[in-house]
DNA sequence: ATTTACTTGTGAAATTATTGACAAGTGTTA
DNA sequence: TAACACTTGTCAATAATTTCACAAGTAAAT
């Protein structure tokens, strides 16, 4: 599709990059300077070839024969590729239990995501930790003014589509959807569905008679 | 790998089944009796071939030419395949923000999962909604006694491995891991990692220059 | 300084998954 | 009752992904 400079990174490779990153950081903190694909593969329970392939596609840094990859450079490269270097601001709509959890989840800042503020129809609390909760009326105005392009939907399924429409209107380009519905959006808008039911299906299936092959 | 009676259902197919289920249920509630693969595919934004393939693998019910699939039978079959028919009990460890969210998430019961109780090192609240919170000391005893086989880990990453060990010792067979670490477990134990970072990577990547092709 | 052993990176092969084509069969209509 | 239109289900073809094999190159050892 887009065959210019950018290499063709597969979805499966892309999903593995964050776990490489986690592993590399722990090793760096242990004082390790170089890591080979073989060592990384062992730790991640993958084949070395998968690791080499993933890194060769996503990364510019070249590994040194006999030594492996320079850990620091590798981390920087992966972070740059994933866009973790420039913090991305996001807004969240639906401050129920799930919304609160995401608002208070500390881990996102490690991944370059910064949830600025939460919105809801009725504001019961002024803030979750340091994140303010605002009325949904203020969504469009604030989002446009702050030039935010990522929206997180943690409403119930009934409200989700309406919120999505509002987000699109307000200039949101990527939606992380936690509501169990299929959203209809213009095709230039990216939607990533976090489908808890699908995850459960995989787990549940593993416990029944007809397992799928391989690991999950 | 396991080429006996059980058909080889792919991971991608398996993940789509819950969304079929959601769609089918809404249509059933609208009074629809039969649905063809073409209609389903349109609603899910898939090709009819994918739908037919998925259903033919997972389902015993045969579609009727000219009519399509009998919605009620299809729902029953998918639910049976996914194991939603017999409710599965689970326990959760780590009652932080994420743990609370999962404990209070109403949606799981639709998918056959029933989180019985939450455990934590220190019990600050006696319960979340109707779910009791207990001290981790009582984990092994209660889990064994109630014969529970699914464990959910929502602790921080430091505690996760230790909790996983404890779960295995207590007879847990499937672990839904929300902590950002790779767990080491015996190979007969199923681990499903819910990697928020990986999800974010996909979303984040879509906003940058080097997009992957296709939809997410 | 030279050899050795080991690791990267690339292009090709094998495996797996997705998509397409078509025969078989059923409800509908005339 | 017979012809038609439409949908399923399977087999074949295409596309994608994973795995293999090997040349090239470098740190370490001699």
PDB file of N, CA and C (backbone and C1' of nucleotides) in Angstrom, chain B residues 36-37 52-53 62-63 66 69, chain D residues 5-12:
ATOM      1  N   UNK B  36     -27.463 -14.355   6.686  1.00  0.00           N
ATOM      2  CA  UNK B  36     -26.497 -14.948   5.765  1.00  0.00           C
ATOM      3  C   UNK B  36     -25.100 -14.409   6.057  1.00  0.00           C
ATOM      4  N   UNK B  37     -24.125 -15.126   5.558  1.00  0.00           N
ATOM      5  CA  UNK B  37     -22.738 -14.695   5.752  1.00  0.00           C
ATOM      6  C   UNK B  37     -22.510 -13.321   5.152  1.00  0.00           C
ATOM      7  N   UNK B  52     -17.837 -17.185   6.552  1.00  0.00           N
ATOM      8  CA  UNK B  52     -18.179 -18.580   6.276  1.00  0.00           C
ATOM      9  C   UNK B  52     -17.096 -19.517   6.825  1.00  0.00           C
ATOM     10  N   UNK B  53     -15.865 -19.130   6.594  1.00  0.00           N
ATOM     11  CA  UNK B  53     -14.749 -19.955   7.064  1.00  0.00           C
ATOM     12  C   UNK B  53     -14.766 -20.079   8.591  1.00  0.00           C
ATOM     13  N   UNK B  62     -25.348 -26.290  10.435  1.00  0.00           N
ATOM     14  CA  UNK B  62     -25.121 -26.018   9.017  1.00  0.00           C
ATOM     15  C   UNK B  62     -26.095 -24.941   8.533  1.00  0.00           C
ATOM     16  N   UNK B  63     -25.540 -24.006   7.770  1.00  0.00           N
ATOM     17  CA  UNK B  63     -26.367 -22.954   7.224  1.00  0.00           C
ATOM     18  C   UNK B  63     -27.284 -23.497   6.149  1.00  0.00           C
ATOM     19  N   UNK B  66     -29.880 -20.396   0.613  1.00  0.00           N
ATOM     20  CA  UNK B  66     -30.950 -19.445   0.310  1.00  0.00           C
ATOM     21  C   UNK B  66     -31.407 -18.648   1.536  1.00  0.00           C
ATOM     22  N   UNK B  69     -27.865 -18.668   8.098  1.00  0.00           N
ATOM     23  CA  UNK B  69     -27.755 -19.429   9.339  1.00  0.00           C
ATOM     24  C   UNK B  69     -28.913 -19.092  10.266  1.00  0.00           C
TER      25      UNK B  69
ATOM     26  P    DA D   5     -33.087 -16.200 -12.512  1.00  0.00           P
ATOM     27  O5'  DA D   5     -32.872 -15.770 -11.004  1.00  0.00           O
ATOM     28  C5'  DA D   5     -34.008 -15.576 -10.156  1.00  0.00           C
ATOM     29  C4'  DA D   5     -33.559 -15.635  -8.706  1.00  0.00           C
ATOM     30  C3'  DA D   5     -32.184 -15.016  -8.442  1.00  0.00           C
ATOM     31  O3'  DA D   5     -32.241 -14.278  -7.239  1.00  0.00           O
ATOM     32  C1'  DA D   5     -32.174 -17.267  -7.736  1.00  0.00           C
ATOM     33  P    DC D   6     -31.040 -13.251  -6.869  1.00  0.00           P
ATOM     34  O5'  DC D   6     -30.536 -13.858  -5.501  1.00  0.00           O
ATOM     35  C5'  DC D   6     -31.476 -14.411  -4.572  1.00  0.00           C
ATOM     36  C4'  DC D   6     -30.793 -15.455  -3.727  1.00  0.00           C
ATOM     37  C3'  DC D   6     -29.383 -15.062  -3.263  1.00  0.00           C
ATOM     38  O3'  DC D   6     -29.356 -15.062  -1.854  1.00  0.00           O
ATOM     39  C1'  DC D   6     -29.442 -17.299  -4.037  1.00  0.00           C
ATOM     40  P    DT D   7     -28.128 -14.418  -1.053  1.00  0.00           P
ATOM     41  O5'  DT D   7     -27.584 -15.687  -0.280  1.00  0.00           O
ATOM     42  C5'  DT D   7     -28.480 -16.472   0.497  1.00  0.00           C
ATOM     43  C4'  DT D   7     -27.779 -17.741   0.892  1.00  0.00           C
ATOM     44  C3'  DT D   7     -26.357 -17.535   1.409  1.00  0.00           C
ATOM     45  O3'  DT D   7     -26.185 -18.207   2.632  1.00  0.00           O
ATOM     46  C1'  DT D   7     -26.386 -19.167  -0.306  1.00  0.00           C
ATOM     47  P    DT D   8     -24.800 -18.134   3.424  1.00  0.00           P
ATOM     48  O5'  DT D   8     -24.355 -19.662   3.439  1.00  0.00           O
ATOM     49  C5'  DT D   8     -25.224 -20.635   4.005  1.00  0.00           C
ATOM     50  C4'  DT D   8     -24.845 -22.006   3.492  1.00  0.00           C
ATOM     51  C3'  DT D   8     -23.493 -22.517   4.007  1.00  0.00           C
ATOM     52  O3'  DT D   8     -23.666 -23.795   4.604  1.00  0.00           O
ATOM     53  C1'  DT D   8     -23.601 -22.674   1.630  1.00  0.00           C
ATOM     54  P    DG D   9     -22.574 -24.354   5.650  1.00  0.00           P
ATOM     55  O5'  DG D   9     -21.516 -25.110   4.718  1.00  0.00           O
ATOM     56  C5'  DG D   9     -21.919 -26.277   4.027  1.00  0.00           C
ATOM     57  C4'  DG D   9     -20.811 -26.723   3.085  1.00  0.00           C
ATOM     58  C3'  DG D   9     -19.414 -26.813   3.729  1.00  0.00           C
ATOM     59  O3'  DG D   9     -18.776 -27.975   3.245  1.00  0.00           O
ATOM     60  C1'  DG D   9     -19.330 -25.412   1.839  1.00  0.00           C
ATOM     61  P    DT D  10     -17.531 -28.586   4.030  1.00  0.00           P
ATOM     62  O5'  DT D  10     -16.560 -28.991   2.821  1.00  0.00           O
ATOM     63  C5'  DT D  10     -17.137 -29.510   1.620  1.00  0.00           C
ATOM     64  C4'  DT D  10     -16.259 -29.168   0.419  1.00  0.00           C
ATOM     65  C3'  DT D  10     -14.756 -29.292   0.685  1.00  0.00           C
ATOM     66  O3'  DT D  10     -14.157 -29.958  -0.412  1.00  0.00           O
ATOM     67  C1'  DT D  10     -15.228 -27.200  -0.244  1.00  0.00           C
ATOM     68  P    DC D  11     -12.880 -30.870  -0.152  1.00  0.00           P
ATOM     69  O5'  DC D  11     -12.060 -30.649  -1.509  1.00  0.00           O
ATOM     70  C5'  DC D  11     -12.758 -30.460  -2.741  1.00  0.00           C
ATOM     71  C4'  DC D  11     -12.070 -29.384  -3.562  1.00  0.00           C
ATOM     72  C3'  DC D  11     -10.539 -29.420  -3.512  1.00  0.00           C
ATOM     73  O3'  DC D  11     -10.023 -29.381  -4.832  1.00  0.00           O
ATOM     74  C1'  DC D  11     -11.325 -27.240  -3.074  1.00  0.00           C
ATOM     75  P    DA D  12      -8.465 -29.554  -5.080  1.00  0.00           P
ATOM     76  O5'  DA D  12      -8.062 -28.140  -5.678  1.00  0.00           O
ATOM     77  C5'  DA D  12      -8.767 -27.621  -6.814  1.00  0.00           C
ATOM     78  C4'  DA D  12      -8.404 -26.165  -7.013  1.00  0.00           C
ATOM     79  C3'  DA D  12      -6.903 -25.886  -7.140  1.00  0.00           C
ATOM     80  O3'  DA D  12      -6.686 -24.973  -8.209  1.00  0.00           O
ATOM     81  C1'  DA D  12      -7.815 -24.561  -5.413  1.00  0.00           C
TER      82       DA D  12
END
